């Protein structure tokens, strides 16, 4: 699992910082999460082959989270993209993008699908044989979702020598990896755990931006591997966080601790702060395993 941070600051782009956008690579698939202004430039700068992106997830319709989308869709047109593109986002995302395409008399030569979201409860919005993606309802000034990415349980690891010792036909190896018991060439029932061991533990990632402090998300994200949680303000500016429905670094850490996540990544910093290290220091008072998102930074797990 790899997370490429393209932008992680709130509000407006600046010469050295960018609004929210990131790429999650999981099970050899690339998922773009939010698409703030300048996203396609950041994709190029970070040498990410964005032609591989087939699914884009937009958390909410504030400009610093989706104003880069029409530009990226248009660039795909200029690059003669042929494969389909799926966009998941709040109701209205289809209207705003299609209006821009209509008024510029530019229509995508590739299939463009919109999956508009309106539920205020968690819902599964994508699934294949290897992973699932769910919405995480958040508390913000407009309808907003986070996204929970979860790998499914993978194949078990075959212990070749044990399988041979028990005289299991090679044709049954696939069944063993799927967790099934088999019959040996001697007619003996071989229990799966005798010749296999558990594979890699499935990985999980939750993206939560933008949101006020909300303990309601804790059961859904409990025990996940990595949580990205917004930290627009420090605790001393709590008076700004509450009316704008944003979180502080300490509040993000509180969510991470109560959800028992393994790793917390902070982001969506207000540009009023010249040094983001203070976010990490504040969060570590509550939760020890904290990293800071920074434009151009990658995390691998």
PDB file of C-alpha atoms in Angstrom:
ATOM      1  CA  UNK A   1       0.000   0.000   0.000  1.00  0.00           C
ATOM      2  CA  UNK A   2       1.421   3.348  -1.059  1.00  0.00           C
ATOM      3  CA  UNK A   3       0.104   6.871  -0.467  1.00  0.00           C
ATOM      4  CA  UNK A   4       1.427   9.737  -2.602  1.00  0.00           C
ATOM      5  CA  UNK A   5       0.565  13.140  -1.153  1.00  0.00           C
ATOM      6  CA  UNK A   6       0.063  15.633  -4.007  1.00  0.00           C
ATOM      7  CA  UNK A   7      -1.370  18.402  -1.849  1.00  0.00           C
ATOM      8  CA  UNK A   8      -2.304  18.635   1.818  1.00  0.00           C
ATOM      9  CA  UNK A   9      -3.042  22.266   2.674  1.00  0.00           C
ATOM     10  CA  UNK A  10      -6.364  24.006   3.245  1.00  0.00           C
ATOM     11  CA  UNK A  11      -8.002  26.705   1.137  1.00  0.00           C
ATOM     12  CA  UNK A  12      -5.838  28.205  -1.601  1.00  0.00           C
ATOM     13  CA  UNK A  13      -2.788  26.969  -3.517  1.00  0.00           C
ATOM     14  CA  UNK A  14       0.473  28.809  -2.934  1.00  0.00           C
ATOM     15  CA  UNK A  15       3.838  28.783  -4.677  1.00  0.00           C
ATOM     16  CA  UNK A  16       5.141  25.901  -2.555  1.00  0.00           C
ATOM     17  CA  UNK A  17       1.965  24.256  -1.241  1.00  0.00           C
ATOM     18  CA  UNK A  18      -1.089  22.714  -2.863  1.00  0.00           C
ATOM     19  CA  UNK A  19      -4.677  21.951  -1.828  1.00  0.00           C
ATOM     20  CA  UNK A  20      -5.864  18.443  -1.096  1.00  0.00           C
ATOM     21  CA  UNK A  21      -5.147  15.571  -3.441  1.00  0.00           C
ATOM     22  CA  UNK A  22      -3.490  12.192  -3.051  1.00  0.00           C
ATOM     23  CA  UNK A  23      -3.032   8.900  -4.853  1.00  0.00           C
ATOM     24  CA  UNK A  24      -3.540   5.592  -3.083  1.00  0.00           C
ATOM     25  CA  UNK A  25      -1.988   2.546  -4.730  1.00  0.00           C
ATOM     26  CA  UNK A  26      -3.497  -0.682  -3.435  1.00  0.00           C
ATOM     27  CA  UNK A  27      -3.587  -4.133  -5.043  1.00  0.00           C
ATOM     28  CA  UNK A  28      -1.913  -2.694  -8.154  1.00  0.00           C
ATOM     29  CA  UNK A  29      -4.714  -0.152  -8.629  1.00  0.00           C
ATOM     30  CA  UNK A  30      -4.358   3.624  -8.428  1.00  0.00           C
ATOM     31  CA  UNK A  31      -7.114   5.636  -6.760  1.00  0.00           C
ATOM     32  CA  UNK A  32      -7.130   9.448  -6.834  1.00  0.00           C
ATOM     33  CA  UNK A  33      -8.631  10.933  -3.670  1.00  0.00           C
ATOM     34  CA  UNK A  34      -9.744  14.550  -4.040  1.00  0.00           C
ATOM     35  CA  UNK A  35      -8.512  16.722  -6.869  1.00  0.00           C
ATOM     36  CA  UNK A  36      -7.672  20.236  -5.750  1.00  0.00           C
ATOM     37  CA  UNK A  37      -6.359  22.877  -8.135  1.00  0.00           C
ATOM     38  CA  UNK A  38      -3.001  21.886  -9.604  1.00  0.00           C
ATOM     39  CA  UNK A  39      -3.444  18.142  -9.153  1.00  0.00           C
ATOM     40  CA  UNK A  40      -2.355  17.223 -12.659  1.00  0.00           C
ATOM     41  CA  UNK A  41       0.795  19.329 -12.305  1.00  0.00           C
ATOM     42  CA  UNK A  42       1.594  17.505  -9.082  1.00  0.00           C
ATOM     43  CA  UNK A  43       0.979  14.151 -10.762  1.00  0.00           C
ATOM     44  CA  UNK A  44       3.573  15.030 -13.382  1.00  0.00           C
ATOM     45  CA  UNK A  45       6.012  16.489 -10.869  1.00  0.00           C
ATOM     46  CA  UNK A  46       5.850  13.301  -8.805  1.00  0.00           C
ATOM     47  CA  UNK A  47       6.196  11.087 -11.907  1.00  0.00           C
ATOM     48  CA  UNK A  48       2.898   9.298 -11.300  1.00  0.00           C
ATOM     49  CA  UNK A  49       1.495   7.608 -14.404  1.00  0.00           C
ATOM     50  CA  UNK A  50      -1.931   9.131 -14.052  1.00  0.00           C
ATOM     51  CA  UNK A  51      -3.228   7.324 -17.138  1.00  0.00           C
ATOM     52  CA  UNK A  52      -3.559   4.340 -14.795  1.00  0.00           C
ATOM     53  CA  UNK A  53      -6.121   6.163 -12.675  1.00  0.00           C
ATOM     54  CA  UNK A  54      -9.594   4.768 -13.337  1.00  0.00           C
ATOM     55  CA  UNK A  55     -11.398   5.831 -10.147  1.00  0.00           C
ATOM     56  CA  UNK A  56     -11.518   9.328  -8.601  1.00  0.00           C
ATOM     57  CA  UNK A  57     -13.097  10.000  -5.205  1.00  0.00           C
ATOM     58  CA  UNK A  58     -14.233  13.521  -4.300  1.00  0.00           C
ATOM     59  CA  UNK A  59     -14.988  14.103  -0.623  1.00  0.00           C
ATOM     60  CA  UNK A  60     -17.055  17.288  -0.999  1.00  0.00           C
ATOM     61  CA  UNK A  61     -17.737  20.225  -3.276  1.00  0.00           C
ATOM     62  CA  UNK A  62     -15.479  22.850  -1.771  1.00  0.00           C
ATOM     63  CA  UNK A  63     -13.094  24.189  -4.382  1.00  0.00           C
ATOM     64  CA  UNK A  64      -9.860  23.153  -2.704  1.00  0.00           C
ATOM     65  CA  UNK A  65     -10.977  19.536  -3.086  1.00  0.00           C
ATOM     66  CA  UNK A  66     -12.269  19.385  -6.659  1.00  0.00           C
ATOM     67  CA  UNK A  67     -11.307  22.436  -8.750  1.00  0.00           C
ATOM     68  CA  UNK A  68      -8.574  20.394 -10.446  1.00  0.00           C
ATOM     69  CA  UNK A  69     -11.007  17.764 -11.710  1.00  0.00           C
ATOM     70  CA  UNK A  70     -12.179  19.445 -14.926  1.00  0.00           C
ATOM     71  CA  UNK A  71      -8.569  20.123 -15.890  1.00  0.00           C
ATOM     72  CA  UNK A  72      -7.577  16.510 -15.358  1.00  0.00           C
ATOM     73  CA  UNK A  73     -10.590  15.241 -17.306  1.00  0.00           C
ATOM     74  CA  UNK A  74      -9.681  17.613 -20.158  1.00  0.00           C
ATOM     75  CA  UNK A  75      -6.049  16.501 -20.150  1.00  0.00           C
ATOM     76  CA  UNK A  76      -7.163  12.899 -20.451  1.00  0.00           C
ATOM     77  CA  UNK A  77      -9.032  13.998 -23.599  1.00  0.00           C
ATOM     78  CA  UNK A  78      -5.900  15.596 -25.075  1.00  0.00           C
ATOM     79  CA  UNK A  79      -3.929  12.450 -24.318  1.00  0.00           C
ATOM     80  CA  UNK A  80      -6.458  10.389 -26.322  1.00  0.00           C
ATOM     81  CA  UNK A  81      -7.525   8.350 -23.354  1.00  0.00           C
ATOM     82  CA  UNK A  82      -9.750   5.419 -24.293  1.00  0.00           C
ATOM     83  CA  UNK A  83     -10.427   3.548 -21.065  1.00  0.00           C
ATOM     84  CA  UNK A  84     -13.329   4.544 -18.866  1.00  0.00           C
ATOM     85  CA  UNK A  85     -13.077   6.893 -15.898  1.00  0.00           C
ATOM     86  CA  UNK A  86     -15.285   6.704 -12.801  1.00  0.00           C
ATOM     87  CA  UNK A  87     -15.899   9.717 -10.558  1.00  0.00           C
ATOM     88  CA  UNK A  88     -17.464   9.251  -7.106  1.00  0.00           C
ATOM     89  CA  UNK A  89     -18.666  12.347  -5.290  1.00  0.00           C
ATOM     90  CA  UNK A  90     -21.584  14.290  -3.806  1.00  0.00           C
ATOM     91  CA  UNK A  91     -24.733  14.846  -5.802  1.00  0.00           C
ATOM     92  CA  UNK A  92     -24.009  17.802  -8.076  1.00  0.00           C
ATOM     93  CA  UNK A  93     -20.548  16.673  -9.200  1.00  0.00           C
ATOM     94  CA  UNK A  94     -21.961  15.416 -12.505  1.00  0.00           C
ATOM     95  CA  UNK A  95     -23.826  18.659 -13.193  1.00  0.00           C
ATOM     96  CA  UNK A  96     -20.857  20.942 -12.545  1.00  0.00           C
ATOM     97  CA  UNK A  97     -18.437  18.918 -14.692  1.00  0.00           C
ATOM     98  CA  UNK A  98     -20.830  18.331 -17.591  1.00  0.00           C
ATOM     99  CA  UNK A  99     -21.774  22.029 -17.663  1.00  0.00           C
ATOM    100  CA  UNK A 100     -18.126  22.977 -18.107  1.00  0.00           C
ATOM    101  CA  UNK A 101     -17.724  20.410 -20.872  1.00  0.00           C
ATOM    102  CA  UNK A 102     -20.950  21.569 -22.538  1.00  0.00           C
ATOM    103  CA  UNK A 103     -20.068  25.272 -22.519  1.00  0.00           C
ATOM    104  CA  UNK A 104     -16.620  24.577 -23.950  1.00  0.00           C
ATOM    105  CA  UNK A 105     -18.108  22.202 -26.537  1.00  0.00           C
ATOM    106  CA  UNK A 106     -15.700  19.503 -25.400  1.00  0.00           C
ATOM    107  CA  UNK A 107     -16.888  15.956 -24.828  1.00  0.00           C
ATOM    108  CA  UNK A 108     -14.764  13.100 -23.596  1.00  0.00           C
ATOM    109  CA  UNK A 109     -13.969  10.457 -26.211  1.00  0.00           C
ATOM    110  CA  UNK A 110     -13.636   7.981 -23.365  1.00  0.00           C
ATOM    111  CA  UNK A 111     -16.526   6.704 -21.188  1.00  0.00           C
ATOM    112  CA  UNK A 112     -17.003   9.010 -18.187  1.00  0.00           C
ATOM    113  CA  UNK A 113     -19.203   7.702 -15.374  1.00  0.00           C
ATOM    114  CA  UNK A 114     -20.419   9.602 -12.333  1.00  0.00           C
ATOM    115  CA  UNK A 115     -21.454   7.864  -9.117  1.00  0.00           C
ATOM    116  CA  UNK A 116     -23.260  10.521  -7.095  1.00  0.00           C
ATOM    117  CA  UNK A 117     -23.480  10.102  -3.344  1.00  0.00           C
ATOM    118  CA  UNK A 118     -26.187  11.342  -0.988  1.00  0.00           C
ATOM    119  CA  UNK A 119     -26.419   8.817   1.856  1.00  0.00           C
ATOM    120  CA  UNK A 120     -25.651  10.010   5.365  1.00  0.00           C
ATOM    121  CA  UNK A 121     -24.764   6.471   6.416  1.00  0.00           C
ATOM    122  CA  UNK A 122     -21.704   4.424   5.402  1.00  0.00           C
ATOM    123  CA  UNK A 123     -22.192   2.654   2.093  1.00  0.00           C
ATOM    124  CA  UNK A 124     -20.068   0.397  -0.063  1.00  0.00           C
ATOM    125  CA  UNK A 125     -19.399   2.196  -3.350  1.00  0.00           C
ATOM    126  CA  UNK A 126     -16.817  -0.075  -4.975  1.00  0.00           C
ATOM    127  CA  UNK A 127     -15.817  -3.714  -4.751  1.00  0.00           C
ATOM    128  CA  UNK A 128     -13.751  -6.180  -6.708  1.00  0.00           C
ATOM    129  CA  UNK A 129     -12.235  -9.548  -5.842  1.00  0.00           C
ATOM    130  CA  UNK A 130      -9.400  -7.928  -3.860  1.00  0.00           C
ATOM    131  CA  UNK A 131     -10.768  -4.867  -2.043  1.00  0.00           C
ATOM    132  CA  UNK A 132     -13.761  -2.783  -1.007  1.00  0.00           C
ATOM    133  CA  UNK A 133     -14.289   0.970  -0.685  1.00  0.00           C
ATOM    134  CA  UNK A 134     -16.853   2.518   1.672  1.00  0.00           C
ATOM    135  CA  UNK A 135     -17.931   6.055   2.413  1.00  0.00           C
ATOM    136  CA  UNK A 136     -17.274   7.512   5.861  1.00  0.00           C
ATOM    137  CA  UNK A 137     -19.922  10.182   6.618  1.00  0.00           C
ATOM    138  CA  UNK A 138     -18.198  13.298   7.970  1.00  0.00           C
ATOM    139  CA  UNK A 139     -19.389  16.497   9.663  1.00  0.00           C
ATOM    140  CA  UNK A 140     -18.657  19.588   7.594  1.00  0.00           C
ATOM    141  CA  UNK A 141     -20.403  22.707   6.286  1.00  0.00           C
ATOM    142  CA  UNK A 142     -21.536  20.852   3.151  1.00  0.00           C
ATOM    143  CA  UNK A 143     -22.286  17.182   2.503  1.00  0.00           C
ATOM    144  CA  UNK A 144     -18.947  15.375   2.926  1.00  0.00           C
ATOM    145  CA  UNK A 145     -17.630  11.826   2.922  1.00  0.00           C
ATOM    146  CA  UNK A 146     -14.343  10.246   3.805  1.00  0.00           C
ATOM    147  CA  UNK A 147     -13.374   6.960   2.202  1.00  0.00           C
ATOM    148  CA  UNK A 148     -12.348   3.627   3.723  1.00  0.00           C
ATOM    149  CA  UNK A 149     -10.229   1.312   1.582  1.00  0.00           C
ATOM    150  CA  UNK A 150      -9.974  -2.291   2.786  1.00  0.00           C
ATOM    151  CA  UNK A 151      -8.184  -5.247   1.256  1.00  0.00           C
ATOM    152  CA  UNK A 152      -9.990  -8.558   1.395  1.00  0.00           C
ATOM    153  CA  UNK A 153      -8.405 -11.571   3.034  1.00  0.00           C
ATOM    154  CA  UNK A 154      -5.822 -12.905   0.589  1.00  0.00           C
ATOM    155  CA  UNK A 155      -4.745 -16.421  -0.291  1.00  0.00           C
ATOM    156  CA  UNK A 156      -3.035 -18.582   2.303  1.00  0.00           C
ATOM    157  CA  UNK A 157       0.634 -19.397   1.804  1.00  0.00           C
ATOM    158  CA  UNK A 158       1.323 -22.945   0.711  1.00  0.00           C
ATOM    159  CA  UNK A 159       4.020 -24.895   2.561  1.00  0.00           C
ATOM    160  CA  UNK A 160       5.369 -26.815  -0.413  1.00  0.00           C
ATOM    161  CA  UNK A 161       7.441 -29.358   1.506  1.00  0.00           C
ATOM    162  CA  UNK A 162       4.525 -30.179   3.801  1.00  0.00           C
ATOM    163  CA  UNK A 163       2.219 -30.586   0.805  1.00  0.00           C
ATOM    164  CA  UNK A 164       4.655 -32.980  -0.836  1.00  0.00           C
ATOM    165  CA  UNK A 165       5.141 -34.914   2.390  1.00  0.00           C
ATOM    166  CA  UNK A 166       1.385 -35.474   2.572  1.00  0.00           C
ATOM    167  CA  UNK A 167       1.294 -36.528  -1.101  1.00  0.00           C
ATOM    168  CA  UNK A 168      -1.052 -33.820  -2.313  1.00  0.00           C
ATOM    169  CA  UNK A 169      -1.537 -33.560  -6.059  1.00  0.00           C
ATOM    170  CA  UNK A 170      -0.281 -30.296  -7.584  1.00  0.00           C
ATOM    171  CA  UNK A 171      -3.730 -29.750  -9.093  1.00  0.00           C
ATOM    172  CA  UNK A 172      -5.075 -29.188  -5.559  1.00  0.00           C
ATOM    173  CA  UNK A 173      -2.597 -26.474  -4.612  1.00  0.00           C
ATOM    174  CA  UNK A 174      -4.962 -23.695  -5.695  1.00  0.00           C
ATOM    175  CA  UNK A 175      -7.699 -25.088  -3.456  1.00  0.00           C
ATOM    176  CA  UNK A 176      -5.282 -25.149  -0.537  1.00  0.00           C
ATOM    177  CA  UNK A 177      -4.373 -21.498  -1.075  1.00  0.00           C
ATOM    178  CA  UNK A 178      -8.090 -20.686  -0.928  1.00  0.00           C
ATOM    179  CA  UNK A 179      -8.275 -22.312   2.522  1.00  0.00           C
ATOM    180  CA  UNK A 180      -9.915 -25.600   1.565  1.00  0.00           C
ATOM    181  CA  UNK A 181      -9.164 -29.067   2.914  1.00  0.00           C
ATOM    182  CA  UNK A 182      -8.147 -31.677   0.324  1.00  0.00           C
ATOM    183  CA  UNK A 183      -7.769 -35.413  -0.152  1.00  0.00           C
ATOM    184  CA  UNK A 184      -4.237 -36.752  -0.617  1.00  0.00           C
ATOM    185  CA  UNK A 185      -3.216 -39.318  -3.214  1.00  0.00           C
ATOM    186  CA  UNK A 186      -3.443 -41.908  -0.415  1.00  0.00           C
ATOM    187  CA  UNK A 187      -7.084 -40.977   0.187  1.00  0.00           C
ATOM    188  CA  UNK A 188      -6.362 -39.164   3.459  1.00  0.00           C
ATOM    189  CA  UNK A 189      -8.188 -35.955   4.409  1.00  0.00           C
ATOM    190  CA  UNK A 190      -5.583 -33.225   4.799  1.00  0.00           C
ATOM    191  CA  UNK A 191      -6.656 -30.260   6.910  1.00  0.00           C
ATOM    192  CA  UNK A 192      -5.713 -26.939   5.357  1.00  0.00           C
ATOM    193  CA  UNK A 193      -3.748 -25.680   8.367  1.00  0.00           C
ATOM    194  CA  UNK A 194      -1.452 -28.724   8.102  1.00  0.00           C
ATOM    195  CA  UNK A 195       0.066 -27.544   4.813  1.00  0.00           C
ATOM    196  CA  UNK A 196      -0.553 -23.783   4.692  1.00  0.00           C
ATOM    197  CA  UNK A 197      -0.075 -20.700   6.826  1.00  0.00           C
ATOM    198  CA  UNK A 198      -1.802 -17.340   6.858  1.00  0.00           C
ATOM    199  CA  UNK A 199      -0.846 -14.936   4.081  1.00  0.00           C
ATOM    200  CA  UNK A 200      -0.158 -11.236   4.515  1.00  0.00           C
ATOM    201  CA  UNK A 201      -2.667  -9.449   6.692  1.00  0.00           C
ATOM    202  CA  UNK A 202      -5.058  -7.321   4.600  1.00  0.00           C
ATOM    203  CA  UNK A 203      -4.281  -3.599   4.689  1.00  0.00           C
ATOM    204  CA  UNK A 204      -6.700  -0.745   5.314  1.00  0.00           C
ATOM    205  CA  UNK A 205      -6.671   3.031   4.862  1.00  0.00           C
ATOM    206  CA  UNK A 206      -9.144   5.736   5.879  1.00  0.00           C
ATOM    207  CA  UNK A 207      -9.186   9.231   4.383  1.00  0.00           C
ATOM    208  CA  UNK A 208     -11.029  11.772   6.553  1.00  0.00           C
ATOM    209  CA  UNK A 209     -10.976  15.369   5.316  1.00  0.00           C
ATOM    210  CA  UNK A 210     -12.719  17.800   5.940  1.00  0.00           C
ATOM    211  CA  UNK A 211     -14.557  17.233   9.182  1.00  0.00           C
ATOM    212  CA  UNK A 212     -15.336  18.539  12.617  1.00  0.00           C
ATOM    213  CA  UNK A 213     -14.356  16.301  15.511  1.00  0.00           C
ATOM    214  CA  UNK A 214     -16.757  13.366  15.340  1.00  0.00           C
ATOM    215  CA  UNK A 215     -16.567  10.201  17.427  1.00  0.00           C
ATOM    216  CA  UNK A 216     -19.270   8.631  15.261  1.00  0.00           C
ATOM    217  CA  UNK A 217     -16.637   7.479  12.758  1.00  0.00           C
ATOM    218  CA  UNK A 218     -14.687   5.494  15.367  1.00  0.00           C
ATOM    219  CA  UNK A 219     -16.528   2.133  15.050  1.00  0.00           C
ATOM    220  CA  UNK A 220     -16.112   2.146  11.265  1.00  0.00           C
ATOM    221  CA  UNK A 221     -12.372   2.879  11.291  1.00  0.00           C
ATOM    222  CA  UNK A 222     -11.490   0.842  14.382  1.00  0.00           C
ATOM    223  CA  UNK A 223      -8.167  -1.037  14.175  1.00  0.00           C
ATOM    224  CA  UNK A 224      -7.283   0.072  10.645  1.00  0.00           C
ATOM    225  CA  UNK A 225      -3.672   0.362   9.526  1.00  0.00           C
ATOM    226  CA  UNK A 226      -3.534   4.028   8.498  1.00  0.00           C
ATOM    227  CA  UNK A 227      -5.771   7.018   9.168  1.00  0.00           C
ATOM    228  CA  UNK A 228      -5.372  10.295   7.283  1.00  0.00           C
ATOM    229  CA  UNK A 229      -7.238  12.890   9.325  1.00  0.00           C
ATOM    230  CA  UNK A 230      -7.494  16.607   8.758  1.00  0.00           C
ATOM    231  CA  UNK A 231      -5.859  18.940  11.282  1.00  0.00           C
ATOM    232  CA  UNK A 232      -6.633  22.404  10.003  1.00  0.00           C
ATOM    233  CA  UNK A 233      -5.946  24.093  13.339  1.00  0.00           C
ATOM    234  CA  UNK A 234      -4.038  23.688  16.569  1.00  0.00           C
ATOM    235  CA  UNK A 235      -5.950  23.315  19.830  1.00  0.00           C
ATOM    236  CA  UNK A 236      -5.316  26.942  20.757  1.00  0.00           C
ATOM    237  CA  UNK A 237      -7.390  27.928  17.712  1.00  0.00           C
ATOM    238  CA  UNK A 238     -10.301  25.677  18.656  1.00  0.00           C
ATOM    239  CA  UNK A 239     -12.554  28.745  18.476  1.00  0.00           C
ATOM    240  CA  UNK A 240     -11.977  28.743  14.700  1.00  0.00           C
ATOM    241  CA  UNK A 241     -12.328  24.971  14.263  1.00  0.00           C
ATOM    242  CA  UNK A 242     -15.804  24.680  15.740  1.00  0.00           C
ATOM    243  CA  UNK A 243     -17.694  27.194  13.537  1.00  0.00           C
ATOM    244  CA  UNK A 244     -15.859  26.135  10.355  1.00  0.00           C
ATOM    245  CA  UNK A 245     -16.368  22.431  11.185  1.00  0.00           C
ATOM    246  CA  UNK A 246     -12.713  21.512  11.031  1.00  0.00           C
ATOM    247  CA  UNK A 247     -10.496  19.603  13.454  1.00  0.00           C
ATOM    248  CA  UNK A 248      -7.390  20.305  15.466  1.00  0.00           C
ATOM    249  CA  UNK A 249      -4.286  18.124  15.546  1.00  0.00           C
ATOM    250  CA  UNK A 250      -5.166  17.050  19.077  1.00  0.00           C
ATOM    251  CA  UNK A 251      -8.685  16.090  18.043  1.00  0.00           C
ATOM    252  CA  UNK A 252      -7.338  14.038  15.128  1.00  0.00           C
ATOM    253  CA  UNK A 253      -5.017  12.241  17.533  1.00  0.00           C
ATOM    254  CA  UNK A 254      -7.929  11.590  19.886  1.00  0.00           C
ATOM    255  CA  UNK A 255      -9.849   9.894  17.083  1.00  0.00           C
ATOM    256  CA  UNK A 256      -6.767   7.802  16.207  1.00  0.00           C
ATOM    257  CA  UNK A 257      -6.290   6.719  19.831  1.00  0.00           C
ATOM    258  CA  UNK A 258      -9.922   5.828  20.460  1.00  0.00           C
ATOM    259  CA  UNK A 259     -10.154   3.941  17.159  1.00  0.00           C
ATOM    260  CA  UNK A 260      -6.925   2.076  17.973  1.00  0.00           C
ATOM    261  CA  UNK A 261      -5.464   2.720  14.516  1.00  0.00           C
ATOM    262  CA  UNK A 262      -1.840   1.794  13.862  1.00  0.00           C
ATOM    263  CA  UNK A 263      -0.727   5.007  12.152  1.00  0.00           C
ATOM    264  CA  UNK A 264      -2.022   8.591  11.949  1.00  0.00           C
ATOM    265  CA  UNK A 265      -1.148  10.967   9.110  1.00  0.00           C
ATOM    266  CA  UNK A 266      -2.079  14.607   9.620  1.00  0.00           C
ATOM    267  CA  UNK A 267      -2.937  17.000   6.803  1.00  0.00           C
ATOM    268  CA  UNK A 268      -5.128  19.887   5.572  1.00  0.00           C
ATOM    269  CA  UNK A 269      -3.141  22.472   7.506  1.00  0.00           C
ATOM    270  CA  UNK A 270      -4.256  26.083   7.609  1.00  0.00           C
ATOM    271  CA  UNK A 271      -1.702  28.230   5.805  1.00  0.00           C
ATOM    272  CA  UNK A 272      -1.574  30.574   8.817  1.00  0.00           C
ATOM    273  CA  UNK A 273       1.082  28.305  10.358  1.00  0.00           C
ATOM    274  CA  UNK A 274       4.669  28.734   9.092  1.00  0.00           C
ATOM    275  CA  UNK A 275       5.883  25.444  10.638  1.00  0.00           C
ATOM    276  CA  UNK A 276       3.795  22.265  10.450  1.00  0.00           C
ATOM    277  CA  UNK A 277       6.005  20.400  12.944  1.00  0.00           C
ATOM    278  CA  UNK A 278       3.883  21.937  15.696  1.00  0.00           C
ATOM    279  CA  UNK A 279       0.940  19.829  14.468  1.00  0.00           C
ATOM    280  CA  UNK A 280       2.946  16.658  15.047  1.00  0.00           C
ATOM    281  CA  UNK A 281       4.066  17.797  18.492  1.00  0.00           C
ATOM    282  CA  UNK A 282       0.503  18.530  19.545  1.00  0.00           C
ATOM    283  CA  UNK A 283      -0.880  15.222  18.246  1.00  0.00           C
ATOM    284  CA  UNK A 284       1.875  13.185  19.905  1.00  0.00           C
ATOM    285  CA  UNK A 285       0.655  14.363  23.291  1.00  0.00           C
ATOM    286  CA  UNK A 286      -2.309  12.030  22.693  1.00  0.00           C
ATOM    287  CA  UNK A 287      -1.214   9.422  20.130  1.00  0.00           C
ATOM    288  CA  UNK A 288       2.403   8.318  19.571  1.00  0.00           C
ATOM    289  CA  UNK A 289       2.564   7.121  15.962  1.00  0.00           C
ATOM    290  CA  UNK A 290       2.065  10.356  13.997  1.00  0.00           C
ATOM    291  CA  UNK A 291       3.410  11.461  10.615  1.00  0.00           C
ATOM    292  CA  UNK A 292       2.920  14.712   8.739  1.00  0.00           C
ATOM    293  CA  UNK A 293       1.632  14.791   5.184  1.00  0.00           C
ATOM    294  CA  UNK A 294       3.722  17.050   2.970  1.00  0.00           C
ATOM    295  CA  UNK A 295       3.344  17.841  -0.725  1.00  0.00           C
ATOM    296  CA  UNK A 296       5.399  15.323  -2.697  1.00  0.00           C
ATOM    297  CA  UNK A 297       5.845  12.927   0.224  1.00  0.00           C
ATOM    298  CA  UNK A 298       5.096   9.202  -0.095  1.00  0.00           C
ATOM    299  CA  UNK A 299       4.231   6.622   2.531  1.00  0.00           C
ATOM    300  CA  UNK A 300       4.548   2.874   2.010  1.00  0.00           C
ATOM    301  CA  UNK A 301       3.062   0.230   4.269  1.00  0.00           C
TER     302      UNK A 301
END
